[in-house]
């Protein structure tokens, strides 16, 4: 993705410094990553959680909701961008802790 558009298209909630780092270190996706056949998706047999990024400009939130509902995931919708691990890590941690609590209960 062109560096000048990266922050607005990919990580609009990231700091300028972090967005510049993301843009400088991005790599194109390997075609094999999206062509690999999965024998049985884990979400078909394991509980799933999904952080729906309402302000994601890379994967439409409607598409995300479809995927999450198909997985029968516990959905948490938040106003985050495509990079919540970097821009909203506290929400990601909360979701992981929620999963752990529900799986050990």
Tab-separated table of C-alpha atoms in Angstrom:
chain	number	residue	atom	x	y	z
A	1	UNK	CA	0.000	0.000	0.000
A	2	UNK	CA	1.415	3.451	-0.775
A	3	UNK	CA	2.971	4.948	2.336
A	4	UNK	CA	1.093	8.248	2.007
A	5	UNK	CA	-2.289	6.496	2.199
A	6	UNK	CA	-1.378	3.837	4.726
A	7	UNK	CA	-2.384	5.737	7.875
A	8	UNK	CA	-5.814	6.739	6.570
A	9	UNK	CA	-6.611	3.368	5.021
A	10	UNK	CA	-5.093	0.888	7.443
A	11	UNK	CA	-4.363	2.342	10.863
A	12	UNK	CA	-6.176	5.648	11.206
A	13	UNK	CA	-6.127	5.454	15.019
A	14	UNK	CA	-2.375	4.836	15.227
A	15	UNK	CA	0.055	7.567	16.159
A	16	UNK	CA	1.929	9.116	13.253
A	17	UNK	CA	5.101	7.350	14.372
A	18	UNK	CA	3.459	3.936	14.612
A	19	UNK	CA	1.646	4.348	11.285
A	20	UNK	CA	4.960	5.269	9.652
A	21	UNK	CA	6.548	2.152	11.160
A	22	UNK	CA	3.664	-0.027	9.915
A	23	UNK	CA	3.934	1.483	6.431
A	24	UNK	CA	7.704	1.051	6.304
A	25	UNK	CA	7.601	-2.591	7.410
A	26	UNK	CA	4.518	-3.826	5.540
A	27	UNK	CA	4.870	-6.785	3.229
A	28	UNK	CA	2.540	-7.975	0.505
A	29	UNK	CA	0.413	-10.956	1.414
A	30	UNK	CA	1.681	-14.238	0.045
A	31	UNK	CA	-0.865	-15.730	-2.343
A	32	UNK	CA	-0.358	-19.116	-0.666
A	33	UNK	CA	-1.817	-17.616	2.533
A	34	UNK	CA	-5.227	-17.197	0.955
A	35	UNK	CA	-5.152	-20.371	-1.143
A	36	UNK	CA	-4.254	-22.875	1.565
A	37	UNK	CA	-7.056	-25.364	2.183
A	38	UNK	CA	-7.966	-25.859	5.824
A	39	UNK	CA	-9.121	-29.387	6.598
A	40	UNK	CA	-11.438	-28.294	9.419
A	41	UNK	CA	-11.552	-24.728	10.716
A	42	UNK	CA	-11.019	-24.593	14.484
A	43	UNK	CA	-14.044	-22.305	14.870
A	44	UNK	CA	-16.285	-25.196	13.829
A	45	UNK	CA	-15.366	-27.174	16.929
A	46	UNK	CA	-14.038	-24.603	19.431
A	47	UNK	CA	-15.600	-21.561	21.069
A	48	UNK	CA	-14.647	-18.297	19.356
A	49	UNK	CA	-14.476	-14.614	20.234
A	50	UNK	CA	-14.422	-11.804	17.664
A	51	UNK	CA	-13.486	-8.155	18.073
A	52	UNK	CA	-15.502	-6.468	15.349
A	53	UNK	CA	-13.623	-3.369	14.211
A	54	UNK	CA	-16.403	-0.893	13.425
A	55	UNK	CA	-13.964	1.614	11.888
A	56	UNK	CA	-11.957	-0.917	9.879
A	57	UNK	CA	-11.297	0.407	6.391
A	58	UNK	CA	-9.707	-2.818	5.133
A	59	UNK	CA	-12.409	-5.382	6.012
A	60	UNK	CA	-15.928	-4.021	5.932
A	61	UNK	CA	-17.614	-4.346	9.351
A	62	UNK	CA	-20.614	-5.984	7.669
A	63	UNK	CA	-18.291	-8.675	6.311
A	64	UNK	CA	-16.704	-9.050	9.726
A	65	UNK	CA	-20.112	-9.521	11.331
A	66	UNK	CA	-20.997	-12.184	8.746
A	67	UNK	CA	-17.765	-14.058	9.504
A	68	UNK	CA	-18.205	-13.759	13.271
A	69	UNK	CA	-21.836	-14.889	13.173
A	70	UNK	CA	-20.920	-17.824	10.918
A	71	UNK	CA	-18.368	-18.808	13.562
A	72	UNK	CA	-21.010	-18.453	16.299
A	73	UNK	CA	-18.437	-16.224	17.988
A	74	UNK	CA	-19.021	-14.004	20.962
A	75	UNK	CA	-18.890	-10.642	19.231
A	76	UNK	CA	-17.674	-7.414	20.760
A	77	UNK	CA	-18.084	-4.451	18.417
A	78	UNK	CA	-15.857	-1.450	19.089
A	79	UNK	CA	-14.868	1.735	17.273
A	80	UNK	CA	-11.387	0.491	16.401
A	81	UNK	CA	-9.408	0.365	13.166
A	82	UNK	CA	-7.777	-2.582	11.382
A	83	UNK	CA	-4.939	-2.705	13.924
A	84	UNK	CA	-6.483	-3.022	17.398
A	85	UNK	CA	-3.473	-4.994	18.670
A	86	UNK	CA	-1.539	-1.736	18.338
A	87	UNK	CA	-4.207	0.954	18.673
A	88	UNK	CA	-6.516	-0.574	21.300
A	89	UNK	CA	-4.523	-3.301	23.058
A	90	UNK	CA	-6.594	-3.008	26.234
A	91	UNK	CA	-9.692	-4.197	24.314
A	92	UNK	CA	-7.781	-7.146	22.891
A	93	UNK	CA	-6.552	-8.101	26.360
A	94	UNK	CA	-10.089	-7.807	27.761
A	95	UNK	CA	-11.372	-10.160	25.053
A	96	UNK	CA	-8.635	-12.691	25.759
A	97	UNK	CA	-9.339	-12.538	29.487
A	98	UNK	CA	-13.067	-12.961	28.800
A	99	UNK	CA	-12.322	-16.056	26.714
A	100	UNK	CA	-10.103	-17.504	29.424
A	101	UNK	CA	-12.697	-16.818	32.115
A	102	UNK	CA	-15.467	-18.427	30.076
A	103	UNK	CA	-13.427	-21.458	29.127
A	104	UNK	CA	-12.250	-22.152	32.681
A	105	UNK	CA	-15.631	-21.544	34.318
